[in-house]
Amino acid sequence: MRRRFAPGTTIADLKAYMEPFAASLGYKFNTEEWFVDEVLDSEIEILDATGDVYCPCRVRTGDPKEDATIVCPCIPFHNVQFAAMRKCWCGLFILNDVEDGADLLGVIDEPEKGAEVEVPVCRVGDLPTGSVRHAKVGKRDIALARVGDDFFALSNVCLHAFGPLSDGVLDGYTVVCPWHGWRYDVRTGTTDHPGADVKTYPVVVREGLVLVVTTV
Amino acid sequence: MTVMLYALSTCPYCRMTKKYLDENDVEYDVIDVDLLEADERTVVVADVKNLSGGTSFPVLVVGEEVIVGFNKAAMKEHLGL
């Protein structure tokens, strides 16, 4: 089996791997290059000692499932908090529209519960019109649909037998559940089955990114 | 006043915090949590979660105040520097 990171992995290797990954989620490396190099240098130390690039600012618990959520870049697991903080825990990654990453270094202030936040989930180009895909917003599973140039977000779980709506097909403004054909309006989350409507979330499109509006 | 630093040996902010405290002649105790044996680590991580509400490092405890990250302004204020 070929390892993701071979022995002798360098800072340049990590940058090349992580940059497109982060960009697809609306993030870039901190503009403070010395800091980026220092964090990645620490990650290589951790890689050599443990076999993966765990976040140098978070502690590993020994539980593989929990520790997987701090493998760098850990943006998908913490995207609600990060969008509110405008950076990842340590500030290795910052939101695309942050001009000066120096302002975000040092302090780790977890956002207050209840604050409204726009969470980038993908780039406009990642979701062709007439299609639907899965997105993770914090712990919530979302079906993200595109009709023309309009984007819609709704809970991914069909309330019939809990099929994944993001694997369904889009028929106009209707997503059809892949399991048993229940139909939901992506604009409202409504279905013609009683009491089985699903939650929808506002969506914003900005600078080529699709952002789902939610609360921390 | 007791000053206690929970740190990770691998964390840039922890190194910056240690350096800052040393440069300002602050007396403090430090635990590098990642270097503890597994059993002890579990106990200390639970303490850190109680103190800070998370598992980000460093966590600096100054008397009753808890400072997470490398926060110069907060350190200055609470350490009276």
Short mmCIF file of N, CA, C and O in Angstrom, two decimals, chain A residues 14-144:
data_model
loop_
_atom_site.label_atom_id
_atom_site.label_comp_id
_atom_site.label_asym_id
_atom_site.label_seq_id
_atom_site.Cartn_x
_atom_site.Cartn_y
_atom_site.Cartn_z
N LEU A 14 3.67 18.95 1.89
CA LEU A 14 2.42 19.19 2.63
C LEU A 14 1.65 20.36 2.02
O LEU A 14 0.43 20.29 1.88
N LYS A 15 2.38 21.40 1.65
CA LYS A 15 1.71 22.56 1.04
C LYS A 15 1.00 22.13 -0.24
O LYS A 15 -0.15 22.51 -0.49
N ALA A 16 1.69 21.35 -1.07
CA ALA A 16 1.12 20.94 -2.36
C ALA A 16 -0.13 20.08 -2.15
O ALA A 16 -1.09 20.16 -2.91
N TYR A 17 -0.13 19.26 -1.10
CA TYR A 17 -1.28 18.39 -0.82
C TYR A 17 -2.44 19.18 -0.24
O TYR A 17 -3.59 18.98 -0.60
N MET A 18 -2.12 20.10 0.68
CA MET A 18 -3.17 20.75 1.45
C MET A 18 -3.81 21.95 0.74
O MET A 18 -4.98 22.26 0.97
N GLU A 19 -3.05 22.61 -0.09
CA GLU A 19 -3.54 23.86 -0.68
C GLU A 19 -4.84 23.67 -1.48
O GLU A 19 -5.83 24.37 -1.23
N PRO A 20 -4.88 22.70 -2.44
CA PRO A 20 -6.13 22.52 -3.20
C PRO A 20 -7.29 22.04 -2.33
O PRO A 20 -8.44 22.42 -2.54
N PHE A 21 -6.98 21.22 -1.34
CA PHE A 21 -7.96 20.69 -0.40
C PHE A 21 -8.63 21.87 0.33
O PHE A 21 -9.86 22.01 0.38
N ALA A 22 -7.80 22.76 0.88
CA ALA A 22 -8.31 23.91 1.62
C ALA A 22 -9.07 24.86 0.68
O ALA A 22 -10.13 25.39 1.03
N ALA A 23 -8.52 25.05 -0.54
CA ALA A 23 -9.14 25.98 -1.49
C ALA A 23 -10.56 25.53 -1.84
O ALA A 23 -11.47 26.36 -2.01
N SER A 24 -10.78 24.22 -1.92
CA SER A 24 -12.10 23.71 -2.28
C SER A 24 -13.11 24.02 -1.17
O SER A 24 -14.31 23.94 -1.39
N LEU A 25 -12.61 24.36 0.02
CA LEU A 25 -13.50 24.67 1.14
C LEU A 25 -13.46 26.15 1.51
O LEU A 25 -13.97 26.55 2.55
N GLY A 26 -12.82 26.96 0.65
CA GLY A 26 -12.84 28.41 0.87
C GLY A 26 -11.73 28.94 1.77
O GLY A 26 -11.81 30.06 2.27
N TYR A 27 -10.67 28.14 1.96
CA TYR A 27 -9.56 28.57 2.83
C TYR A 27 -8.25 28.65 2.05
O TYR A 27 -8.09 28.05 1.00
N LYS A 28 -7.31 29.42 2.61
CA LYS A 28 -5.96 29.50 2.06
C LYS A 28 -4.97 29.45 3.23
O LYS A 28 -5.37 29.62 4.39
N PHE A 29 -3.70 29.24 2.92
CA PHE A 29 -2.69 29.28 3.98
C PHE A 29 -2.60 30.69 4.54
O PHE A 29 -2.83 31.67 3.82
N ASN A 30 -2.24 30.80 5.81
CA ASN A 30 -2.05 32.11 6.44
C ASN A 30 -1.04 32.92 5.62
O ASN A 30 -0.10 32.36 5.06
N THR A 31 -1.27 34.22 5.58
CA THR A 31 -0.38 35.09 4.82
C THR A 31 0.98 35.26 5.52
O THR A 31 1.93 35.72 4.90
N GLU A 32 1.05 34.86 6.81
CA GLU A 32 2.32 34.91 7.54
C GLU A 32 3.09 33.63 7.25
O GLU A 32 2.88 32.60 7.90
N GLU A 33 4.00 33.70 6.27
CA GLU A 33 4.65 32.47 5.80
C GLU A 33 5.52 31.81 6.86
O GLU A 33 5.61 30.58 6.93
N TRP A 34 6.16 32.62 7.71
CA TRP A 34 7.01 32.04 8.76
C TRP A 34 6.19 31.14 9.68
O TRP A 34 6.65 30.10 10.13
N PHE A 35 4.94 31.58 9.92
CA PHE A 35 4.07 30.82 10.82
C PHE A 35 3.62 29.51 10.16
O PHE A 35 3.61 28.45 10.79
N VAL A 36 3.28 29.60 8.87
CA VAL A 36 2.89 28.40 8.12
C VAL A 36 4.02 27.37 8.17
O VAL A 36 3.82 26.19 8.46
N ASP A 37 5.25 27.84 7.93
CA ASP A 37 6.40 26.92 7.93
C ASP A 37 6.61 26.32 9.32
O ASP A 37 6.96 25.15 9.45
N GLU A 38 6.40 27.12 10.36
CA GLU A 38 6.60 26.62 11.72
C GLU A 38 5.58 25.53 12.06
O GLU A 38 5.91 24.50 12.63
N VAL A 39 4.31 25.78 11.68
CA VAL A 39 3.27 24.78 11.96
C VAL A 39 3.54 23.50 11.16
O VAL A 39 3.47 22.39 11.70
N LEU A 40 3.86 23.66 9.87
CA LEU A 40 4.07 22.47 9.04
C LEU A 40 5.31 21.70 9.48
O LEU A 40 5.34 20.46 9.42
N ASP A 41 6.32 22.41 9.96
CA ASP A 41 7.51 21.76 10.50
C ASP A 41 7.12 20.90 11.71
O ASP A 41 7.56 19.75 11.84
N SER A 42 6.25 21.44 12.57
CA SER A 42 5.77 20.67 13.72
C SER A 42 4.97 19.46 13.25
O SER A 42 5.06 18.38 13.84
N GLU A 43 4.18 19.64 12.19
CA GLU A 43 3.37 18.52 11.70
C GLU A 43 4.25 17.39 11.17
O GLU A 43 3.91 16.22 11.30
N ILE A 44 5.37 17.75 10.56
CA ILE A 44 6.28 16.71 10.05
C ILE A 44 6.89 15.93 11.22
O ILE A 44 7.01 14.70 11.16
N GLU A 45 7.20 16.65 12.29
CA GLU A 45 7.69 16.00 13.51
C GLU A 45 6.64 15.00 14.02
O GLU A 45 6.96 13.87 14.38
N ILE A 46 5.37 15.45 14.03
CA ILE A 46 4.27 14.60 14.51
C ILE A 46 4.06 13.42 13.54
O ILE A 46 3.85 12.29 13.96
N LEU A 47 4.17 13.70 12.24
CA LEU A 47 4.04 12.64 11.22
C LEU A 47 5.08 11.55 11.45
O LEU A 47 4.76 10.36 11.43
N ASP A 48 6.31 11.97 11.69
CA ASP A 48 7.39 10.99 11.90
C ASP A 48 7.14 10.17 13.17
O ASP A 48 7.44 8.98 13.22
N ALA A 49 6.56 10.82 14.18
CA ALA A 49 6.37 10.14 15.47
C ALA A 49 5.11 9.27 15.49
O ALA A 49 5.07 8.24 16.16
N THR A 50 4.06 9.68 14.74
CA THR A 50 2.75 9.01 14.90
C THR A 50 2.21 8.38 13.63
O THR A 50 1.30 7.56 13.69
N GLY A 51 2.71 8.82 12.46
CA GLY A 51 2.20 8.27 11.20
C GLY A 51 1.17 9.14 10.51
O GLY A 51 0.69 8.80 9.44
N ASP A 52 0.79 10.28 11.12
CA ASP A 52 -0.11 11.19 10.41
C ASP A 52 0.11 12.64 10.85
O ASP A 52 0.77 12.88 11.87
N VAL A 53 -0.46 13.57 10.09
CA VAL A 53 -0.21 14.99 10.34
C VAL A 53 -1.30 15.58 11.24
O VAL A 53 -2.13 16.37 10.81
N TYR A 54 -1.28 15.17 12.50
CA TYR A 54 -2.26 15.70 13.45
C TYR A 54 -1.96 17.16 13.74
O TYR A 54 -0.81 17.60 13.69
N CYS A 55 -3.03 17.90 14.09
CA CYS A 55 -2.89 19.32 14.43
C CYS A 55 -1.92 19.48 15.60
O CYS A 55 -2.08 18.83 16.62
N PRO A 56 -0.91 20.35 15.44
CA PRO A 56 0.06 20.52 16.53
C PRO A 56 -0.53 21.25 17.74
O PRO A 56 0.06 21.23 18.81
N CYS A 57 -1.69 21.89 17.57
CA CYS A 57 -2.26 22.69 18.67
C CYS A 57 -3.36 21.93 19.41
O CYS A 57 -3.96 22.48 20.33
N ARG A 58 -3.67 20.71 18.98
CA ARG A 58 -4.74 19.94 19.62
C ARG A 58 -4.14 18.65 20.15
O ARG A 58 -3.15 18.15 19.62
N VAL A 59 -4.80 18.08 21.16
CA VAL A 59 -4.23 16.88 21.76
C VAL A 59 -4.89 15.63 21.17
O VAL A 59 -6.09 15.62 20.90
N ARG A 60 -4.06 14.60 20.94
CA ARG A 60 -4.60 13.32 20.49
C ARG A 60 -5.09 12.54 21.71
O ARG A 60 -4.43 12.54 22.73
N THR A 61 -6.25 11.89 21.55
CA THR A 61 -6.82 11.18 22.70
C THR A 61 -6.46 9.70 22.70
O THR A 61 -6.61 9.02 23.70
N GLY A 62 -6.03 9.18 21.54
CA GLY A 62 -5.78 7.74 21.41
C GLY A 62 -6.98 7.02 20.80
O GLY A 62 -6.87 5.86 20.42
N ASP A 63 -8.14 7.70 20.73
CA ASP A 63 -9.31 7.14 20.07
C ASP A 63 -9.22 7.48 18.58
O ASP A 63 -9.33 8.66 18.21
N PRO A 64 -9.00 6.47 17.71
CA PRO A 64 -8.74 6.76 16.29
C PRO A 64 -9.83 7.60 15.64
O PRO A 64 -9.55 8.45 14.80
N LYS A 65 -11.10 7.36 16.03
CA LYS A 65 -12.21 8.09 15.41
C LYS A 65 -12.15 9.57 15.79
O LYS A 65 -12.34 10.45 14.94
N GLU A 66 -11.87 9.83 17.06
CA GLU A 66 -11.80 11.21 17.52
C GLU A 66 -10.54 11.89 16.96
O GLU A 66 -10.58 13.03 16.51
N ASP A 67 -9.43 11.13 16.96
CA ASP A 67 -8.18 11.72 16.48
C ASP A 67 -8.23 12.03 14.98
O ASP A 67 -7.56 12.95 14.51
N ALA A 68 -9.05 11.28 14.22
CA ALA A 68 -9.18 11.55 12.78
C ALA A 68 -9.72 12.95 12.52
O ALA A 68 -9.48 13.54 11.47
N THR A 69 -10.44 13.51 13.51
CA THR A 69 -11.02 14.85 13.32
C THR A 69 -10.02 15.97 13.55
O THR A 69 -10.37 17.14 13.43
N ILE A 70 -8.78 15.62 13.88
CA ILE A 70 -7.75 16.66 14.00
C ILE A 70 -6.57 16.37 13.07
O ILE A 70 -5.48 16.88 13.27
N VAL A 71 -6.80 15.53 12.03
CA VAL A 71 -5.78 15.38 11.00
C VAL A 71 -5.87 16.61 10.09
O VAL A 71 -6.94 16.97 9.62
N CYS A 72 -4.74 17.25 9.88
CA CYS A 72 -4.68 18.50 9.13
C CYS A 72 -4.81 18.24 7.62
O CYS A 72 -4.20 17.29 7.12
N PRO A 73 -5.60 19.02 6.88
CA PRO A 73 -6.49 20.09 7.32
C PRO A 73 -7.80 19.52 7.87
O PRO A 73 -8.43 18.71 7.20
N CYS A 74 -8.18 19.97 9.07
CA CYS A 74 -9.37 19.40 9.73
C CYS A 74 -10.61 20.27 9.50
O CYS A 74 -11.60 20.13 10.22
N ILE A 75 -10.55 21.12 8.48
CA ILE A 75 -11.62 22.08 8.20
C ILE A 75 -13.02 21.42 8.10
O ILE A 75 -13.97 21.93 8.68
N PRO A 76 -13.17 20.27 7.39
CA PRO A 76 -14.52 19.72 7.24
C PRO A 76 -15.19 19.39 8.58
O PRO A 76 -16.41 19.44 8.68
N PHE A 77 -14.41 19.05 9.60
CA PHE A 77 -15.00 18.64 10.88
C PHE A 77 -15.41 19.83 11.75
O PHE A 77 -16.20 19.68 12.64
N HIS A 78 -14.79 20.97 11.51
CA HIS A 78 -15.00 22.10 12.42
C HIS A 78 -15.39 23.35 11.62
O HIS A 78 -15.07 24.46 12.02
N ASN A 79 -16.04 23.16 10.46
CA ASN A 79 -16.20 24.31 9.55
C ASN A 79 -17.10 25.41 10.09
O ASN A 79 -16.97 26.56 9.68
N VAL A 80 -18.00 25.08 11.04
CA VAL A 80 -18.85 26.14 11.60
C VAL A 80 -18.03 27.03 12.53
O VAL A 80 -18.03 28.27 12.38
N GLN A 81 -17.29 26.40 13.46
CA GLN A 81 -16.44 27.21 14.37
C GLN A 81 -15.41 28.00 13.57
O GLN A 81 -15.17 29.17 13.84
N PHE A 82 -14.79 27.34 12.57
CA PHE A 82 -13.72 28.02 11.82
C PHE A 82 -14.27 29.22 11.04
O PHE A 82 -13.63 30.26 10.96
N ALA A 83 -15.48 29.05 10.46
CA ALA A 83 -16.04 30.17 9.70
C ALA A 83 -16.29 31.36 10.64
O ALA A 83 -16.10 32.51 10.25
N ALA A 84 -16.69 31.06 11.87
CA ALA A 84 -16.93 32.14 12.84
C ALA A 84 -15.60 32.77 13.29
O ALA A 84 -15.52 33.98 13.49
N MET A 85 -14.56 31.94 13.45
CA MET A 85 -13.25 32.45 13.88
C MET A 85 -12.45 33.02 12.70
O MET A 85 -11.44 33.67 12.89
N ARG A 86 -12.90 32.71 11.49
CA ARG A 86 -12.25 33.10 10.24
C ARG A 86 -10.90 32.42 10.04
O ARG A 86 -10.06 32.86 9.25
N LYS A 87 -10.65 31.34 10.77
CA LYS A 87 -9.39 30.60 10.67
C LYS A 87 -9.58 29.23 11.31
O LYS A 87 -10.58 29.00 12.00
N CYS A 88 -8.61 28.33 11.08
CA CYS A 88 -8.64 27.06 11.81
C CYS A 88 -8.09 27.32 13.21
O CYS A 88 -7.68 28.44 13.53
N TRP A 89 -8.07 26.28 14.07
CA TRP A 89 -7.68 26.50 15.47
C TRP A 89 -6.44 27.38 15.58
O TRP A 89 -6.45 28.40 16.26
N CYS A 90 -5.36 26.95 14.93
CA CYS A 90 -4.10 27.66 15.16
C CYS A 90 -3.92 28.82 14.18
O CYS A 90 -3.07 29.67 14.41
N GLY A 91 -4.70 28.84 13.11
CA GLY A 91 -4.53 29.92 12.13
C GLY A 91 -3.60 29.53 10.99
O GLY A 91 -3.15 30.40 10.24
N LEU A 92 -3.31 28.24 10.84
CA LEU A 92 -2.55 27.79 9.68
C LEU A 92 -3.34 28.15 8.42
O LEU A 92 -2.78 28.62 7.44
N PHE A 93 -4.67 27.90 8.48
CA PHE A 93 -5.55 28.27 7.37
C PHE A 93 -6.45 29.43 7.78
O PHE A 93 -6.91 29.49 8.93
N ILE A 94 -6.69 30.35 6.84
CA ILE A 94 -7.60 31.47 7.08
C ILE A 94 -8.59 31.51 5.92
O ILE A 94 -8.31 30.98 4.83
N LEU A 95 -9.75 32.11 6.15
CA LEU A 95 -10.73 32.24 5.08
C LEU A 95 -10.12 33.02 3.91
O LEU A 95 -9.33 33.94 4.12
N ASN A 96 -10.53 32.67 2.70
CA ASN A 96 -10.01 33.31 1.48
C ASN A 96 -10.02 34.83 1.53
O ASN A 96 -9.12 35.48 1.02
N ASP A 97 -11.08 35.41 2.15
CA ASP A 97 -11.21 36.88 2.07
C ASP A 97 -10.50 37.61 3.22
O ASP A 97 -10.61 38.81 3.34
N VAL A 98 -9.74 36.88 4.04
CA VAL A 98 -8.94 37.56 5.08
C VAL A 98 -7.66 38.07 4.42
O VAL A 98 -6.90 37.28 3.85
N GLU A 99 -7.45 39.38 4.48
CA GLU A 99 -6.28 39.93 3.78
C GLU A 99 -5.00 39.76 4.58
O GLU A 99 -3.96 39.40 4.04
N ASP A 100 -5.07 40.04 5.87
CA ASP A 100 -3.86 39.97 6.70
C ASP A 100 -4.03 38.94 7.80
O ASP A 100 -4.72 39.19 8.80
N GLY A 101 -3.40 37.78 7.62
CA GLY A 101 -3.53 36.67 8.57
C GLY A 101 -2.84 36.95 9.89
O GLY A 101 -3.10 36.25 10.88
N ALA A 102 -1.97 37.96 9.95
CA ALA A 102 -1.24 38.25 11.20
C ALA A 102 -2.22 38.60 12.32
O ALA A 102 -1.99 38.27 13.48
N ASP A 103 -3.33 39.27 11.94
CA ASP A 103 -4.31 39.68 12.95
C ASP A 103 -4.97 38.49 13.64
O ASP A 103 -5.56 38.64 14.71
N LEU A 104 -4.93 37.34 12.99
CA LEU A 104 -5.65 36.18 13.52
C LEU A 104 -4.73 35.21 14.26
O LEU A 104 -5.16 34.16 14.72
N LEU A 105 -3.46 35.57 14.38
CA LEU A 105 -2.52 34.65 15.06
C LEU A 105 -2.65 34.79 16.58
O LEU A 105 -3.00 35.84 17.09
N GLY A 106 -2.33 33.71 17.27
CA GLY A 106 -2.21 33.78 18.73
C GLY A 106 -3.44 33.38 19.48
O GLY A 106 -3.50 32.31 20.07
N VAL A 107 -4.46 34.23 19.44
CA VAL A 107 -5.64 34.00 20.27
C VAL A 107 -6.48 32.85 19.72
O VAL A 107 -6.71 32.77 18.52
N ILE A 108 -6.90 31.95 20.58
CA ILE A 108 -7.84 30.90 20.16
C ILE A 108 -9.12 31.11 20.96
O ILE A 108 -9.23 30.71 22.10
N ASP A 109 -10.07 31.81 20.36
CA ASP A 109 -11.32 32.15 21.01
C ASP A 109 -12.42 31.37 20.34
O ASP A 109 -12.80 31.69 19.22
N GLU A 110 -12.93 30.34 21.00
CA GLU A 110 -14.00 29.58 20.36
C GLU A 110 -15.27 30.43 20.34
O GLU A 110 -15.57 31.10 21.31
N PRO A 111 -15.99 30.43 19.20
CA PRO A 111 -17.14 31.33 19.06
C PRO A 111 -18.28 30.96 20.00
O PRO A 111 -18.43 29.80 20.40
N GLU A 112 -19.07 31.98 20.34
CA GLU A 112 -20.21 31.75 21.24
C GLU A 112 -21.33 31.00 20.53
O GLU A 112 -21.59 31.23 19.36
N LYS A 113 -21.99 30.15 21.28
CA LYS A 113 -23.12 29.40 20.71
C LYS A 113 -24.25 30.36 20.35
O LYS A 113 -24.50 31.33 21.05
N GLY A 114 -24.88 30.09 19.20
CA GLY A 114 -26.04 30.90 18.81
C GLY A 114 -25.70 31.97 17.78
O GLY A 114 -26.61 32.52 17.17
N ALA A 115 -24.41 32.26 17.60
CA ALA A 115 -24.02 33.28 16.62
C ALA A 115 -24.29 32.78 15.20
O ALA A 115 -24.05 31.62 14.88
N GLU A 116 -24.81 33.69 14.33
CA GLU A 116 -25.07 33.31 12.94
C GLU A 116 -23.76 33.31 12.17
O GLU A 116 -22.90 34.17 12.39
N VAL A 117 -23.60 32.34 11.28
CA VAL A 117 -22.33 32.24 10.55
C VAL A 117 -22.58 31.69 9.15
O VAL A 117 -23.49 30.88 8.94
N GLU A 118 -21.79 32.19 8.19
CA GLU A 118 -21.87 31.69 6.81
C GLU A 118 -20.72 30.72 6.60
O GLU A 118 -19.55 31.11 6.68
N VAL A 119 -21.05 29.49 6.32
CA VAL A 119 -20.05 28.43 6.25
C VAL A 119 -19.78 28.04 4.79
O VAL A 119 -20.69 27.53 4.12
N PRO A 120 -18.56 28.27 4.28
CA PRO A 120 -18.28 27.85 2.91
C PRO A 120 -18.30 26.33 2.81
O PRO A 120 -17.73 25.65 3.66
N VAL A 121 -18.99 25.80 1.79
CA VAL A 121 -19.08 24.34 1.65
C VAL A 121 -18.47 23.82 0.35
O VAL A 121 -18.04 22.68 0.28
N CYS A 122 -18.46 24.67 -0.70
CA CYS A 122 -17.79 24.27 -1.94
C CYS A 122 -17.68 25.48 -2.84
O CYS A 122 -18.19 26.56 -2.52
N ARG A 123 -17.00 25.29 -3.97
CA ARG A 123 -16.93 26.37 -4.96
C ARG A 123 -18.11 26.24 -5.93
O ARG A 123 -18.61 25.13 -6.14
N VAL A 124 -18.52 27.36 -6.49
CA VAL A 124 -19.64 27.36 -7.44
C VAL A 124 -19.41 26.32 -8.53
O VAL A 124 -20.30 25.54 -8.88
N GLY A 125 -18.18 26.26 -9.04
CA GLY A 125 -17.86 25.35 -10.14
C GLY A 125 -17.89 23.87 -9.77
O GLY A 125 -17.88 23.01 -10.63
N ASP A 126 -17.91 23.60 -8.44
CA ASP A 126 -17.92 22.19 -8.01
C ASP A 126 -19.29 21.55 -8.12
O ASP A 126 -19.42 20.33 -7.97
N LEU A 127 -20.34 22.38 -8.34
CA LEU A 127 -21.70 21.84 -8.37
C LEU A 127 -22.39 22.29 -9.66
O LEU A 127 -22.93 23.40 -9.74
N PRO A 128 -22.39 21.43 -10.70
CA PRO A 128 -23.02 21.82 -11.98
C PRO A 128 -24.53 22.01 -11.80
O PRO A 128 -25.13 21.40 -10.92
N THR A 129 -25.10 22.86 -12.64
CA THR A 129 -26.54 23.10 -12.54
C THR A 129 -27.31 21.79 -12.77
O THR A 129 -26.89 20.93 -13.54
N GLY A 130 -28.40 21.64 -12.04
CA GLY A 130 -29.21 20.42 -12.17
C GLY A 130 -28.69 19.26 -11.35
O GLY A 130 -29.13 18.12 -11.53
N SER A 131 -27.74 19.54 -10.45
CA SER A 131 -27.20 18.43 -9.67
C SER A 131 -27.30 18.71 -8.17
O SER A 131 -27.57 19.83 -7.73
N VAL A 132 -27.10 17.66 -7.40
CA VAL A 132 -27.18 17.75 -5.95
C VAL A 132 -26.00 16.99 -5.37
O VAL A 132 -25.56 16.00 -5.94
N ARG A 133 -25.44 17.51 -4.27
CA ARG A 133 -24.30 16.81 -3.64
C ARG A 133 -24.39 16.97 -2.13
O ARG A 133 -25.12 17.79 -1.60
N HIS A 134 -23.60 16.16 -1.46
CA HIS A 134 -23.57 16.17 0.00
C HIS A 134 -22.61 17.24 0.50
O HIS A 134 -21.58 17.50 -0.13
N ALA A 135 -22.96 17.89 1.60
CA ALA A 135 -22.03 18.80 2.27
C ALA A 135 -22.19 18.61 3.77
O ALA A 135 -23.27 18.29 4.25
N LYS A 136 -21.08 18.79 4.47
CA LYS A 136 -21.12 18.69 5.92
C LYS A 136 -21.05 20.12 6.46
O LYS A 136 -20.17 20.89 6.09
N VAL A 137 -22.00 20.46 7.31
CA VAL A 137 -21.95 21.77 7.97
C VAL A 137 -21.96 21.49 9.46
O VAL A 137 -22.99 21.14 10.04
N GLY A 138 -20.79 21.57 10.07
CA GLY A 138 -20.65 21.12 11.45
C GLY A 138 -20.99 19.64 11.49
O GLY A 138 -20.48 18.85 10.69
N LYS A 139 -21.90 19.25 12.39
CA LYS A 139 -22.27 17.83 12.47
C LYS A 139 -23.45 17.52 11.55
O LYS A 139 -23.88 16.37 11.44
N ARG A 140 -24.02 18.56 10.91
CA ARG A 140 -25.21 18.34 10.09
C ARG A 140 -24.85 17.88 8.68
O ARG A 140 -23.91 18.39 8.07
N ASP A 141 -25.62 16.91 8.17
CA ASP A 141 -25.47 16.48 6.78
C ASP A 141 -26.49 17.24 5.94
O ASP A 141 -27.68 17.24 6.24
N ILE A 142 -25.97 17.87 4.88
CA ILE A 142 -26.79 18.75 4.06
C ILE A 142 -26.80 18.24 2.62
O ILE A 142 -25.77 17.75 2.14
N ALA A 143 -27.96 18.35 1.95
CA ALA A 143 -28.00 18.14 0.50
C ALA A 143 -27.97 19.53 -0.13
O ALA A 143 -28.78 20.39 0.21
N LEU A 144 -26.98 19.73 -1.01
CA LEU A 144 -26.80 21.04 -1.64
C LEU A 144 -27.21 20.89 -3.10
O LEU A 144 -26.66 20.05 -3.82
#
